[in-house]
């Protein structure tokens, strides 16, 4: 057997760094999505109050809903910024990863 290895040892360190980077990206996406799910849940909670809120209190409720939707928009922009740099996650991730409902201001 020869002294020369068939595989360059640097391949393993390269693979390790790529795996660490993929893990970091996946974790960051997961954290953003968890924040988005909480924000969507808060907005949906506010929407459920519509039927029990007196009309006189609608302006206050609308203000709260606008703030919640703006929060969702900021989080979606953050998600888009990160995911657009990594098309694999944008197009090939399991559908459950991106399972959230975003309400637009028109829905309000």
PDB file of C-alpha atoms in Angstrom:
ATOM      1  CA  UNK A   1       0.000   0.000   0.000  1.00  0.00           C
ATOM      2  CA  UNK A   2       1.365   3.402  -0.906  1.00  0.00           C
ATOM      3  CA  UNK A   3       2.096   6.284   1.417  1.00  0.00           C
ATOM      4  CA  UNK A   4      -0.351   8.522  -0.460  1.00  0.00           C
ATOM      5  CA  UNK A   5      -3.945   8.603   0.678  1.00  0.00           C
ATOM      6  CA  UNK A   6      -6.671   8.155  -1.889  1.00  0.00           C
ATOM      7  CA  UNK A   7      -8.660  10.980  -0.332  1.00  0.00           C
ATOM      8  CA  UNK A   8      -7.425  14.425   0.469  1.00  0.00           C
ATOM      9  CA  UNK A   9      -7.918  14.938   4.238  1.00  0.00           C
ATOM     10  CA  UNK A  10      -9.056  18.517   3.622  1.00  0.00           C
ATOM     11  CA  UNK A  11     -12.260  17.100   2.118  1.00  0.00           C
ATOM     12  CA  UNK A  12     -13.432  16.085   5.576  1.00  0.00           C
ATOM     13  CA  UNK A  13     -12.816  19.487   7.127  1.00  0.00           C
ATOM     14  CA  UNK A  14     -14.596  21.097   4.170  1.00  0.00           C
ATOM     15  CA  UNK A  15     -17.581  18.782   4.602  1.00  0.00           C
ATOM     16  CA  UNK A  16     -17.651  19.453   8.318  1.00  0.00           C
ATOM     17  CA  UNK A  17     -17.708  23.219   7.794  1.00  0.00           C
ATOM     18  CA  UNK A  18     -20.464  22.896   5.172  1.00  0.00           C
ATOM     19  CA  UNK A  19     -22.554  20.771   7.551  1.00  0.00           C
ATOM     20  CA  UNK A  20     -22.085  23.303  10.339  1.00  0.00           C
ATOM     21  CA  UNK A  21     -23.159  26.105   7.982  1.00  0.00           C
ATOM     22  CA  UNK A  22     -26.250  24.160   6.870  1.00  0.00           C
ATOM     23  CA  UNK A  23     -27.176  23.499  10.489  1.00  0.00           C
ATOM     24  CA  UNK A  24     -26.764  27.192  11.323  1.00  0.00           C
ATOM     25  CA  UNK A  25     -28.973  28.218   8.380  1.00  0.00           C
ATOM     26  CA  UNK A  26     -31.649  25.639   9.204  1.00  0.00           C
ATOM     27  CA  UNK A  27     -31.686  26.733  12.850  1.00  0.00           C
ATOM     28  CA  UNK A  28     -31.968  30.404  11.867  1.00  0.00           C
ATOM     29  CA  UNK A  29     -34.871  29.635   9.520  1.00  0.00           C
ATOM     30  CA  UNK A  30     -36.587  27.594  12.218  1.00  0.00           C
ATOM     31  CA  UNK A  31     -36.261  30.453  14.719  1.00  0.00           C
ATOM     32  CA  UNK A  32     -37.681  32.964  12.236  1.00  0.00           C
ATOM     33  CA  UNK A  33     -40.598  30.660  11.473  1.00  0.00           C
ATOM     34  CA  UNK A  34     -41.324  30.152  15.160  1.00  0.00           C
ATOM     35  CA  UNK A  35     -41.433  33.929  15.642  1.00  0.00           C
ATOM     36  CA  UNK A  36     -43.732  34.206  12.635  1.00  0.00           C
ATOM     37  CA  UNK A  37     -46.058  31.508  13.962  1.00  0.00           C
ATOM     38  CA  UNK A  38     -46.302  33.350  17.307  1.00  0.00           C
ATOM     39  CA  UNK A  39     -46.988  36.627  15.519  1.00  0.00           C
ATOM     40  CA  UNK A  40     -49.647  35.054  13.303  1.00  0.00           C
ATOM     41  CA  UNK A  41     -51.237  33.449  16.360  1.00  0.00           C
ATOM     42  CA  UNK A  42     -51.367  36.805  18.124  1.00  0.00           C
ATOM     43  CA  UNK A  43     -52.971  38.452  15.081  1.00  0.00           C
ATOM     44  CA  UNK A  44     -55.496  35.645  14.731  1.00  0.00           C
ATOM     45  CA  UNK A  45     -56.299  35.984  18.426  1.00  0.00           C
ATOM     46  CA  UNK A  46     -57.062  39.648  17.861  1.00  0.00           C
ATOM     47  CA  UNK A  47     -59.221  38.771  14.854  1.00  0.00           C
ATOM     48  CA  UNK A  48     -61.329  36.439  16.991  1.00  0.00           C
ATOM     49  CA  UNK A  49     -62.222  39.415  19.195  1.00  0.00           C
ATOM     50  CA  UNK A  50     -64.023  41.181  16.341  1.00  0.00           C
ATOM     51  CA  UNK A  51     -67.373  39.536  17.052  1.00  0.00           C
ATOM     52  CA  UNK A  52     -67.301  40.319  20.760  1.00  0.00           C
ATOM     53  CA  UNK A  53     -65.942  43.853  20.440  1.00  0.00           C
ATOM     54  CA  UNK A  54     -68.400  46.757  20.488  1.00  0.00           C
ATOM     55  CA  UNK A  55     -68.226  48.901  17.364  1.00  0.00           C
ATOM     56  CA  UNK A  56     -67.053  51.846  19.431  1.00  0.00           C
ATOM     57  CA  UNK A  57     -63.890  49.880  20.283  1.00  0.00           C
ATOM     58  CA  UNK A  58     -63.110  48.930  16.659  1.00  0.00           C
ATOM     59  CA  UNK A  59     -60.538  51.707  16.138  1.00  0.00           C
ATOM     60  CA  UNK A  60     -58.476  50.414  19.064  1.00  0.00           C
ATOM     61  CA  UNK A  61     -58.750  46.833  17.784  1.00  0.00           C
ATOM     62  CA  UNK A  62     -57.798  47.898  14.256  1.00  0.00           C
ATOM     63  CA  UNK A  63     -54.728  49.686  15.632  1.00  0.00           C
ATOM     64  CA  UNK A  64     -53.678  46.499  17.427  1.00  0.00           C
ATOM     65  CA  UNK A  65     -54.285  44.435  14.295  1.00  0.00           C
ATOM     66  CA  UNK A  66     -52.281  46.839  12.145  1.00  0.00           C
ATOM     67  CA  UNK A  67     -49.356  46.540  14.551  1.00  0.00           C
ATOM     68  CA  UNK A  68     -49.607  42.742  14.486  1.00  0.00           C
ATOM     69  CA  UNK A  69     -49.685  42.640  10.674  1.00  0.00           C
ATOM     70  CA  UNK A  70     -46.718  45.019  10.466  1.00  0.00           C
ATOM     71  CA  UNK A  71     -44.835  42.696  12.816  1.00  0.00           C
ATOM     72  CA  UNK A  72     -45.669  39.761  10.531  1.00  0.00           C
ATOM     73  CA  UNK A  73     -44.470  41.718   7.495  1.00  0.00           C
ATOM     74  CA  UNK A  74     -41.128  42.458   9.161  1.00  0.00           C
ATOM     75  CA  UNK A  75     -40.648  38.788  10.037  1.00  0.00           C
ATOM     76  CA  UNK A  76     -41.637  37.653   6.521  1.00  0.00           C
ATOM     77  CA  UNK A  77     -39.110  40.109   5.050  1.00  0.00           C
ATOM     78  CA  UNK A  78     -36.446  38.663   7.342  1.00  0.00           C
ATOM     79  CA  UNK A  79     -37.422  35.143   6.288  1.00  0.00           C
ATOM     80  CA  UNK A  80     -37.338  36.128   2.620  1.00  0.00           C
ATOM     81  CA  UNK A  81     -33.919  37.721   3.002  1.00  0.00           C
ATOM     82  CA  UNK A  82     -32.398  34.594   4.533  1.00  0.00           C
ATOM     83  CA  UNK A  83     -34.247  32.013   2.423  1.00  0.00           C
ATOM     84  CA  UNK A  84     -33.539  33.817  -0.852  1.00  0.00           C
ATOM     85  CA  UNK A  85     -29.818  33.372  -0.217  1.00  0.00           C
ATOM     86  CA  UNK A  86     -30.355  29.630   0.117  1.00  0.00           C
ATOM     87  CA  UNK A  87     -32.715  28.405  -2.645  1.00  0.00           C
ATOM     88  CA  UNK A  88     -32.539  24.847  -1.333  1.00  0.00           C
ATOM     89  CA  UNK A  89     -34.599  25.881   1.692  1.00  0.00           C
ATOM     90  CA  UNK A  90     -36.837  28.123  -0.341  1.00  0.00           C
ATOM     91  CA  UNK A  91     -37.882  25.391  -2.785  1.00  0.00           C
ATOM     92  CA  UNK A  92     -36.996  21.984  -1.335  1.00  0.00           C
ATOM     93  CA  UNK A  93     -37.828  22.141   2.332  1.00  0.00           C
ATOM     94  CA  UNK A  94     -40.739  20.041   3.596  1.00  0.00           C
ATOM     95  CA  UNK A  95     -44.026  21.945   3.287  1.00  0.00           C
ATOM     96  CA  UNK A  96     -44.581  21.760   7.052  1.00  0.00           C
ATOM     97  CA  UNK A  97     -41.515  23.960   7.469  1.00  0.00           C
ATOM     98  CA  UNK A  98     -43.351  26.850   5.824  1.00  0.00           C
ATOM     99  CA  UNK A  99     -46.854  26.082   7.093  1.00  0.00           C
ATOM    100  CA  UNK A 100     -48.188  29.351   8.365  1.00  0.00           C
ATOM    101  CA  UNK A 101     -51.013  31.636   7.407  1.00  0.00           C
ATOM    102  CA  UNK A 102     -50.231  35.255   6.818  1.00  0.00           C
ATOM    103  CA  UNK A 103     -53.157  37.618   6.773  1.00  0.00           C
ATOM    104  CA  UNK A 104     -52.938  40.690   4.625  1.00  0.00           C
ATOM    105  CA  UNK A 105     -54.321  44.065   5.679  1.00  0.00           C
ATOM    106  CA  UNK A 106     -57.145  43.466   3.172  1.00  0.00           C
ATOM    107  CA  UNK A 107     -58.287  40.518   5.308  1.00  0.00           C
ATOM    108  CA  UNK A 108     -58.797  42.863   8.227  1.00  0.00           C
TER     109      UNK A 108
END
